[in-house]
CSV table of N, CA, C and O in Angstrom, one decimal:
chain,number,residue,atom,x,y,z
P,819,UNK,N,-14.3,16.0,48.9
P,819,UNK,CA,-13.7,15.1,47.9
P,819,UNK,C,-14.1,13.6,48.1
P,819,UNK,O,-14.4,12.9,47.2
P,820,UNK,N,-14.2,13.2,49.4
P,820,UNK,CA,-14.6,11.8,49.7
P,820,UNK,C,-16.1,11.6,49.3
P,820,UNK,O,-16.4,10.5,48.8
P,821,UNK,N,-16.9,12.6,49.5
P,821,UNK,CA,-18.3,12.4,49.0
P,821,UNK,C,-18.4,12.2,47.5
P,821,UNK,O,-19.2,11.4,47.0
P,822,UNK,N,-17.6,12.9,46.8
P,822,UNK,CA,-17.5,12.8,45.3
P,822,UNK,C,-17.1,11.4,44.9
P,822,UNK,O,-17.6,10.8,44.0
P,823,UNK,N,-16.1,10.9,45.6
P,823,UNK,CA,-15.6,9.5,45.3
P,823,UNK,C,-16.7,8.5,45.7
P,823,UNK,O,-16.8,7.5,44.9
P,824,UNK,N,-17.4,8.7,46.8
P,824,UNK,CA,-18.5,7.8,47.1
P,824,UNK,C,-19.5,7.8,46.0
P,824,UNK,O,-20.1,6.7,45.7
P,825,UNK,N,-19.9,9.0,45.5
P,825,UNK,CA,-20.9,9.1,44.5
P,825,UNK,C,-20.4,8.4,43.2
P,825,UNK,O,-21.1,7.7,42.5
P,826,UNK,N,-19.1,8.6,42.9
P,826,UNK,CA,-18.5,8.0,41.7
P,826,UNK,C,-18.6,6.4,41.8
P,826,UNK,O,-18.9,5.7,40.8
P,827,UNK,N,-18.3,5.9,43.0
P,827,UNK,CA,-18.3,4.5,43.2
P,827,UNK,C,-19.7,3.9,43.1
P,827,UNK,O,-20.0,2.9,42.5
P,828,UNK,N,-20.7,4.7,43.6
P,828,UNK,CA,-22.1,4.3,43.5
P,828,UNK,C,-22.5,4.2,42.0
P,828,UNK,O,-23.2,3.3,41.6
P,829,UNK,N,-22.2,5.2,41.3
P,829,UNK,CA,-22.5,5.2,39.8
P,829,UNK,C,-21.8,4.1,39.1
P,829,UNK,O,-22.4,3.4,38.3
P,830,UNK,N,-20.6,3.8,39.4
P,830,UNK,CA,-19.8,2.7,38.8
P,830,UNK,C,-20.5,1.4,39.2
P,830,UNK,O,-20.6,0.5,38.4
P,831,UNK,N,-21.0,1.3,40.4
P,831,UNK,CA,-21.6,0.1,40.9
P,831,UNK,C,-22.9,-0.2,40.0
P,831,UNK,O,-23.1,-1.4,39.6
P,832,UNK,N,-23.7,0.8,39.8
P,832,UNK,CA,-24.9,0.6,39.0
P,832,UNK,C,-24.5,0.3,37.5
P,832,UNK,O,-25.1,-0.7,37.0
P,833,UNK,N,-23.6,1.0,37.0
P,833,UNK,CA,-23.2,0.7,35.6
P,833,UNK,C,-22.6,-0.7,35.4
P,833,UNK,O,-22.9,-1.4,34.5
P,834,UNK,N,-21.7,-1.0,36.3
P,834,UNK,CA,-21.1,-2.4,36.2
P,834,UNK,C,-22.1,-3.5,36.4
P,834,UNK,O,-22.1,-4.5,35.8
P,835,UNK,N,-23.1,-3.2,37.3
P,835,UNK,CA,-24.1,-4.2,37.5
P,835,UNK,C,-24.9,-4.4,36.3
P,835,UNK,O,-25.2,-5.6,35.9
P,836,UNK,N,-25.3,-3.3,35.6
P,836,UNK,CA,-26.0,-3.4,34.4
P,836,UNK,C,-25.2,-4.2,33.3
P,836,UNK,O,-25.7,-5.0,32.6
P,837,UNK,N,-24.0,-3.8,33.2
P,837,UNK,CA,-23.1,-4.5,32.2
P,837,UNK,C,-22.9,-5.9,32.4
P,837,UNK,O,-23.0,-6.8,31.5
P,838,UNK,N,-22.7,-6.3,33.7
P,838,UNK,CA,-22.6,-7.7,34.0
P,838,UNK,C,-23.9,-8.5,33.8
P,838,UNK,O,-23.9,-9.6,33.2
P,839,UNK,N,-25.0,-7.9,34.1
P,839,UNK,CA,-26.3,-8.5,33.9
P,839,UNK,C,-26.5,-8.7,32.4
P,839,UNK,O,-27.0,-9.8,32.0
P,840,UNK,N,-26.2,-7.7,31.6
P,840,UNK,CA,-26.4,-7.8,30.1
P,840,UNK,C,-25.5,-8.9,29.6
P,840,UNK,O,-25.9,-9.6,28.6
P,841,UNK,N,-24.3,-9.1,30.1
P,841,UNK,CA,-23.3,-10.0,29.6
P,841,UNK,C,-23.7,-11.5,30.0
P,841,UNK,O,-23.5,-12.4,29.2
P,842,UNK,N,-24.2,-11.6,31.2
P,842,UNK,CA,-24.4,-13.0,31.8
P,842,UNK,C,-25.9,-13.4,31.9
P,842,UNK,O,-26.2,-14.6,31.9
P,843,UNK,N,-26.8,-12.4,32.0
P,843,UNK,CA,-28.2,-12.7,32.3
P,843,UNK,C,-28.3,-13.6,33.6
P,843,UNK,O,-29.2,-14.4,33.6
P,844,UNK,N,-27.4,-13.4,34.5
P,844,UNK,CA,-27.5,-14.2,35.7
P,844,UNK,C,-27.2,-13.2,36.9
P,844,UNK,O,-26.5,-12.3,36.9
P,845,UNK,N,-27.9,-13.5,38.0
P,845,UNK,CA,-27.8,-12.7,39.2
P,845,UNK,C,-26.5,-13.1,40.0
P,845,UNK,O,-26.0,-12.2,40.8
P,846,UNK,N,-26.1,-14.3,40.0
P,846,UNK,CA,-24.9,-14.7,40.8
P,846,UNK,C,-23.7,-13.9,40.6
P,846,UNK,O,-23.0,-13.5,41.6
P,847,UNK,N,-23.2,-13.6,39.4
P,847,UNK,CA,-22.1,-12.7,39.3
P,847,UNK,C,-22.4,-11.2,39.4
P,847,UNK,O,-21.5,-10.4,39.7
P,848,UNK,N,-23.6,-10.9,39.3
P,848,UNK,CA,-24.0,-9.5,39.3
P,848,UNK,C,-24.2,-8.9,40.7
P,848,UNK,O,-23.6,-7.8,41.0
P,849,UNK,N,-24.9,-9.6,41.6
P,849,UNK,CA,-25.2,-9.0,42.9
P,849,UNK,C,-24.0,-8.8,43.7
P,849,UNK,O,-23.9,-7.8,44.4
P,850,UNK,N,-23.0,-9.7,43.8
P,850,UNK,CA,-21.9,-9.5,44.6
P,850,UNK,C,-21.1,-8.2,44.2
P,850,UNK,O,-20.6,-7.5,45.1
P,851,UNK,N,-21.0,-8.0,42.9
P,851,UNK,CA,-20.2,-6.8,42.5
P,851,UNK,C,-21.0,-5.6,42.9
P,851,UNK,O,-20.3,-4.6,43.5
P,852,UNK,N,-22.3,-5.5,42.8
P,852,UNK,CA,-23.1,-4.4,43.2
P,852,UNK,C,-22.9,-4.2,44.7
P,852,UNK,O,-22.6,-3.1,45.2
P,853,UNK,N,-23.0,-5.2,45.5
P,853,UNK,CA,-22.9,-5.1,47.0
P,853,UNK,C,-21.5,-4.7,47.4
P,853,UNK,O,-21.4,-3.9,48.4
P,854,UNK,N,-20.5,-5.2,46.8
P,854,UNK,CA,-19.1,-4.8,47.2
P,854,UNK,C,-18.9,-3.3,46.9
P,854,UNK,O,-18.3,-2.6,47.8
P,855,UNK,N,-19.3,-2.9,45.8
P,855,UNK,CA,-19.1,-1.5,45.4
P,855,UNK,C,-19.9,-0.6,46.3
P,855,UNK,O,-19.5,0.5,46.7
P,856,UNK,N,-21.2,-1.0,46.6
P,856,UNK,CA,-22.0,-0.2,47.4
P,856,UNK,C,-21.5,-0.1,48.9
P,856,UNK,O,-21.5,0.9,49.5
P,857,UNK,N,-20.9,-1.2,49.3
P,857,UNK,CA,-20.2,-1.2,50.6
P,857,UNK,C,-19.0,-0.3,50.6
P,857,UNK,O,-18.9,0.5,51.6
P,858,UNK,N,-18.2,-0.3,49.6
P,858,UNK,CA,-17.1,0.6,49.5
P,858,UNK,C,-17.6,2.1,49.5
P,858,UNK,O,-17.0,2.9,50.3
P,859,UNK,N,-18.7,2.4,48.8
P,859,UNK,CA,-19.2,3.8,48.8
P,859,UNK,C,-19.7,4.1,50.2
P,859,UNK,O,-19.5,5.2,50.7
P,860,UNK,N,-20.4,3.2,50.8
P,860,UNK,CA,-21.0,3.4,52.2
P,860,UNK,C,-19.9,3.6,53.2
P,860,UNK,O,-20.0,4.5,54.1
P,861,UNK,N,-18.8,2.9,53.1
P,861,UNK,CA,-17.7,3.1,54.0
P,861,UNK,C,-17.0,4.4,53.8
P,861,UNK,O,-16.5,5.1,54.8
P,862,UNK,N,-16.9,4.8,52.5
P,862,UNK,CA,-16.3,6.2,52.3
P,862,UNK,C,-17.2,7.3,52.9
P,862,UNK,O,-16.7,8.2,53.5
P,863,UNK,N,-18.5,7.1,52.7
P,863,UNK,CA,-19.4,8.1,53.3
P,863,UNK,C,-19.3,8.1,54.8
P,863,UNK,O,-19.4,9.1,55.4
P,864,UNK,N,-19.2,6.9,55.4
P,864,UNK,CA,-19.1,6.8,56.8
P,864,UNK,C,-17.8,7.4,57.3
P,864,UNK,O,-17.8,8.0,58.4
P,865,UNK,N,-16.7,7.4,56.5
P,865,UNK,CA,-15.5,8.1,57.0
P,865,UNK,C,-15.6,9.6,57.1
P,865,UNK,O,-14.9,10.2,57.8
P,866,UNK,N,-16.6,10.2,56.3
P,866,UNK,CA,-16.8,11.6,56.4
P,866,UNK,C,-17.9,12.0,57.3
P,866,UNK,O,-17.8,12.9,58.1
P,867,UNK,N,-19.0,11.2,57.3
P,867,UNK,CA,-20.2,11.6,58.0
P,867,UNK,C,-20.5,10.4,58.9
P,867,UNK,O,-21.2,9.4,58.4
P,868,UNK,N,-20.2,10.5,60.2
P,868,UNK,CA,-20.4,9.3,61.1
P,868,UNK,C,-21.6,9.5,61.9
P,868,UNK,O,-21.7,9.2,63.1
P,869,UNK,N,-22.7,9.9,61.2
P,869,UNK,CA,-24.0,9.9,61.9
P,869,UNK,C,-24.7,8.5,61.9
P,869,UNK,O,-24.2,7.6,61.2
P,870,UNK,N,-25.8,8.3,62.6
P,870,UNK,CA,-26.4,7.0,62.6
P,870,UNK,C,-27.0,6.6,61.3
P,870,UNK,O,-27.1,5.4,61.1
P,871,UNK,N,-27.4,7.5,60.4
P,871,UNK,CA,-27.9,7.1,59.1
P,871,UNK,C,-26.8,6.4,58.3
P,871,UNK,O,-27.0,5.4,57.6
P,872,UNK,N,-25.6,7.0,58.4
P,872,UNK,CA,-24.4,6.4,57.6
P,872,UNK,C,-24.1,5.1,58.2
P,872,UNK,O,-23.8,4.1,57.5
P,873,UNK,N,-24.1,5.0,59.5
P,873,UNK,CA,-23.7,3.7,60.2
P,873,UNK,C,-24.8,2.6,59.8
P,873,UNK,O,-24.4,1.5,59.5
P,874,UNK,N,-26.0,3.0,59.9
P,874,UNK,CA,-27.1,2.1,59.5
P,874,UNK,C,-27.0,1.6,58.1
P,874,UNK,O,-27.3,0.5,57.7
P,875,UNK,N,-26.7,2.6,57.2
P,875,UNK,CA,-26.6,2.2,55.8
P,875,UNK,C,-25.5,1.2,55.5
P,875,UNK,O,-25.7,0.3,54.8
P,876,UNK,N,-24.3,1.5,56.1
P,876,UNK,CA,-23.2,0.5,56.0
P,876,UNK,C,-23.5,-0.8,56.6
P,876,UNK,O,-23.2,-1.9,56.0
P,877,UNK,N,-24.2,-0.8,57.7
P,877,UNK,CA,-24.5,-2.1,58.4
P,877,UNK,C,-25.6,-2.8,57.5
P,877,UNK,O,-25.5,-4.1,57.5
P,878,UNK,N,-26.5,-2.1,56.9
P,878,UNK,CA,-27.5,-2.8,56.1
P,878,UNK,C,-26.8,-3.5,54.9
P,878,UNK,O,-27.2,-4.6,54.5
P,879,UNK,N,-25.9,-2.8,54.3
P,879,UNK,CA,-25.2,-3.4,53.1
P,879,UNK,C,-24.4,-4.6,53.5
P,879,UNK,O,-24.4,-5.6,52.8
P,880,UNK,N,-23.7,-4.5,54.7
P,880,UNK,CA,-23.0,-5.7,55.2
P,880,UNK,C,-23.9,-6.9,55.4
P,880,UNK,O,-23.7,-8.0,55.1
P,881,UNK,N,-25.1,-6.6,56.0
P,881,UNK,CA,-26.1,-7.6,56.3
P,881,UNK,C,-26.6,-8.3,55.0
P,881,UNK,O,-26.7,-9.5,54.9
P,882,UNK,N,-27.0,-7.4,54.1
P,882,UNK,CA,-27.5,-8.0,52.8
P,882,UNK,C,-26.4,-8.8,52.1
P,882,UNK,O,-26.7,-9.8,51.5
P,883,UNK,N,-25.2,-8.2,52.1
P,883,UNK,CA,-24.1,-8.9,51.4
P,883,UNK,C,-23.8,-10.3,52.0
P,883,UNK,O,-23.6,-11.3,51.3
P,884,UNK,N,-23.9,-10.4,53.4
P,884,UNK,CA,-23.7,-11.6,54.0
P,884,UNK,C,-24.8,-12.6,53.7
P,884,UNK,O,-24.6,-13.8,53.5
P,885,UNK,N,-26.0,-12.1,53.8
P,885,UNK,CA,-27.2,-13.0,53.4
P,885,UNK,C,-27.1,-13.5,52.0
P,885,UNK,O,-27.3,-14.7,51.8
P,886,UNK,N,-26.8,-12.7,51.1
P,886,UNK,CA,-26.7,-13.1,49.7
P,886,UNK,C,-25.5,-14.1,49.5
P,886,UNK,O,-25.7,-15.1,48.8
P,887,UNK,N,-24.4,-13.8,50.2
P,887,UNK,CA,-23.3,-14.8,50.1
P,887,UNK,C,-23.7,-16.2,50.6
P,887,UNK,O,-23.4,-17.1,49.9
P,888,UNK,N,-24.3,-16.3,51.7
P,888,UNK,CA,-24.7,-17.6,52.2
P,888,UNK,C,-25.9,-18.2,51.5
P,888,UNK,O,-25.9,-19.4,51.4
P,889,UNK,N,-26.8,-17.4,51.1
P,889,UNK,CA,-27.9,-18.0,50.3
P,889,UNK,C,-27.5,-18.4,48.9
P,889,UNK,O,-28.1,-19.4,48.4
P,890,UNK,N,-26.5,-17.8,48.3
P,890,UNK,CA,-26.1,-18.2,47.0
P,890,UNK,C,-25.1,-19.3,47.0
P,890,UNK,O,-24.8,-19.9,46.0
P,891,UNK,N,-24.5,-19.6,48.1
P,891,UNK,CA,-23.5,-20.7,48.2
P,891,UNK,C,-24.2,-22.0,48.7
P,891,UNK,O,-24.6,-22.1,49.9
P,892,UNK,N,-24.4,-22.9,47.9
P,892,UNK,CA,-25.2,-24.1,48.3
P,892,UNK,C,-24.5,-25.0,49.3
P,892,UNK,O,-25.1,-25.8,49.9
P,893,UNK,N,-23.2,-24.8,49.4
P,893,UNK,CA,-22.5,-25.7,50.4
P,893,UNK,C,-22.6,-25.1,51.8
P,893,UNK,O,-22.6,-25.9,52.8
P,894,UNK,N,-22.7,-23.8,52.0
P,894,UNK,CA,-22.8,-23.2,53.3
P,894,UNK,C,-24.0,-22.5,53.6
P,894,UNK,O,-24.3,-22.1,54.7
P,895,UNK,N,-24.9,-22.3,52.6
P,895,UNK,CA,-26.1,-21.5,52.8
P,895,UNK,C,-27.3,-22.3,53.0
P,895,UNK,O,-27.4,-23.2,53.9
P,896,UNK,N,-28.3,-22.1,52.2
P,896,UNK,CA,-29.6,-22.7,52.5
P,896,UNK,C,-29.6,-24.2,52.3
P,896,UNK,O,-30.4,-24.9,52.9
P,897,UNK,N,-28.7,-24.7,51.6
P,897,UNK,CA,-28.6,-26.2,51.4
P,897,UNK,C,-27.5,-26.8,52.3
P,897,UNK,O,-26.7,-27.6,51.9
P,898,UNK,N,-27.4,-26.3,53.5
P,898,UNK,CA,-26.3,-26.7,54.4
P,898,UNK,C,-26.6,-28.1,54.9
P,898,UNK,O,-27.6,-28.7,54.6
P,899,UNK,N,-25.6,-28.7,55.6
P,899,UNK,CA,-25.8,-30.1,56.1
P,899,UNK,C,-27.0,-30.2,57.0
P,899,UNK,O,-27.7,-31.2,56.9
P,900,UNK,N,-27.3,-29.2,57.8
P,900,UNK,CA,-28.5,-29.3,58.6
P,900,UNK,C,-29.8,-29.3,57.8
P,900,UNK,O,-30.7,-30.0,58.2
P,901,UNK,N,-29.8,-28.5,56.8
P,901,UNK,CA,-31.0,-28.4,56.0
P,901,UNK,C,-31.2,-29.7,55.2
P,901,UNK,O,-32.3,-30.0,54.8
P,902,UNK,N,-30.1,-30.4,54.8
P,902,UNK,CA,-30.2,-31.6,54.0
P,902,UNK,C,-30.4,-32.8,54.9
P,902,UNK,O,-30.5,-33.9,54.4
P,903,UNK,N,-30.4,-32.6,56.2
P,903,UNK,CA,-30.6,-33.8,57.1
P,903,UNK,C,-29.4,-34.8,57.0
P,903,UNK,O,-29.7,-36.0,57.1
P,904,UNK,N,-28.2,-34.3,56.8
P,904,UNK,CA,-27.1,-35.2,56.7
P,904,UNK,C,-26.1,-34.8,57.8
P,904,UNK,O,-26.0,-33.6,58.1
P,905,UNK,N,-25.4,-35.8,58.3
P,905,UNK,CA,-24.4,-35.4,59.3
P,905,UNK,C,-23.3,-34.6,58.7
P,905,UNK,O,-22.9,-34.8,57.6
P,906,UNK,N,-22.8,-33.6,59.4
P,906,UNK,CA,-21.8,-32.7,58.9
P,906,UNK,C,-20.6,-33.4,58.5
P,906,UNK,O,-19.9,-33.0,57.5
P,907,UNK,N,-20.2,-34.4,59.1
P,907,UNK,CA,-19.0,-35.2,58.8
P,907,UNK,C,-19.1,-35.8,57.4
P,907,UNK,O,-18.1,-35.8,56.7
P,908,UNK,N,-20.2,-36.4,57.1
P,908,UNK,CA,-20.3,-37.1,55.8
P,908,UNK,C,-20.3,-36.1,54.7
P,908,UNK,O,-19.7,-36.3,53.7
P,909,UNK,N,-21.0,-34.9,54.9
P,909,UNK,CA,-21.0,-33.9,53.9
P,909,UNK,C,-19.6,-33.4,53.7
P,909,UNK,O,-19.1,-33.2,52.5
P,910,UNK,N,-18.9,-33.1,54.8
P,910,UNK,CA,-17.5,-32.5,54.6
P,910,UNK,C,-16.6,-33.5,54.0
P,910,UNK,O,-15.7,-33.1,53.2
P,911,UNK,N,-16.6,-34.8,54.4
P,911,UNK,CA,-15.7,-35.8,53.8
P,911,UNK,C,-16.0,-36.0,52.3
P,911,UNK,O,-15.1,-36.1,51.5
P,912,UNK,N,-17.3,-35.9,51.9
P,912,UNK,CA,-17.7,-36.1,50.6
P,912,UNK,C,-17.1,-35.0,49.7
P,912,UNK,O,-16.7,-35.2,48.6
P,913,UNK,N,-17.0,-33.8,50.3
P,913,UNK,CA,-16.4,-32.7,49.6
P,913,UNK,C,-14.9,-32.6,49.7
P,913,UNK,O,-14.3,-31.7,49.2
P,914,UNK,N,-14.3,-33.6,50.3
P,914,UNK,CA,-12.9,-33.7,50.4
P,914,UNK,C,-12.2,-33.0,51.6
P,914,UNK,O,-11.1,-32.7,51.6
P,915,UNK,N,-13.1,-32.6,52.5
P,915,UNK,CA,-12.6,-31.9,53.7
P,915,UNK,C,-12.6,-32.8,54.9
P,915,UNK,O,-13.7,-33.2,55.3
P,916,UNK,N,-11.5,-33.1,55.5
P,916,UNK,CA,-11.5,-34.0,56.7
P,916,UNK,C,-12.1,-33.2,57.9
P,916,UNK,O,-11.9,-32.0,58.0
P,917,UNK,N,-12.9,-33.9,58.6
P,917,UNK,CA,-13.6,-33.3,59.8
P,917,UNK,C,-13.2,-34.1,61.0
P,917,UNK,O,-13.4,-35.3,61.1
P,918,UNK,N,-12.6,-33.5,62.0
P,918,UNK,CA,-12.1,-34.2,63.2
P,918,UNK,C,-13.3,-34.6,64.0
P,918,UNK,O,-14.3,-33.9,64.1
P,919,UNK,N,-13.3,-35.8,64.6
P,919,UNK,CA,-14.4,-36.3,65.4
P,919,UNK,C,-15.4,-37.1,64.7
P,919,UNK,O,-16.3,-37.6,65.3
P,920,UNK,N,-15.4,-37.1,63.4
P,920,UNK,CA,-16.3,-37.8,62.6
P,920,UNK,C,-15.6,-39.0,61.9
P,920,UNK,O,-14.5,-38.7,61.2
P,921,UNK,N,-16.0,-40.2,62.0
P,921,UNK,CA,-15.4,-41.3,61.4
P,921,UNK,C,-16.3,-42.0,60.4
P,921,UNK,O,-17.4,-42.1,60.5
């Protein structure tokens, strides 16, 4: 039964991804939905079949999901304070977040 649910979630992930892409023509709202649903399907599979392939599959989805999250977020990802050569305190204060230790 759990394998069937995992397959249903995987199919739903692909269909929703296509629908969101057709509606928005943008990857930012599309990829997170795909990755969240694939992670759910992978965790369901992992609950039934705890071999190394299932563990590696779930871990790969988590890694990709995390990478996409940080790469797509310009405040914490590739355009972080270190990459922009700005002190973290200035960037955080400019965004309205107080940072202790920076004046």
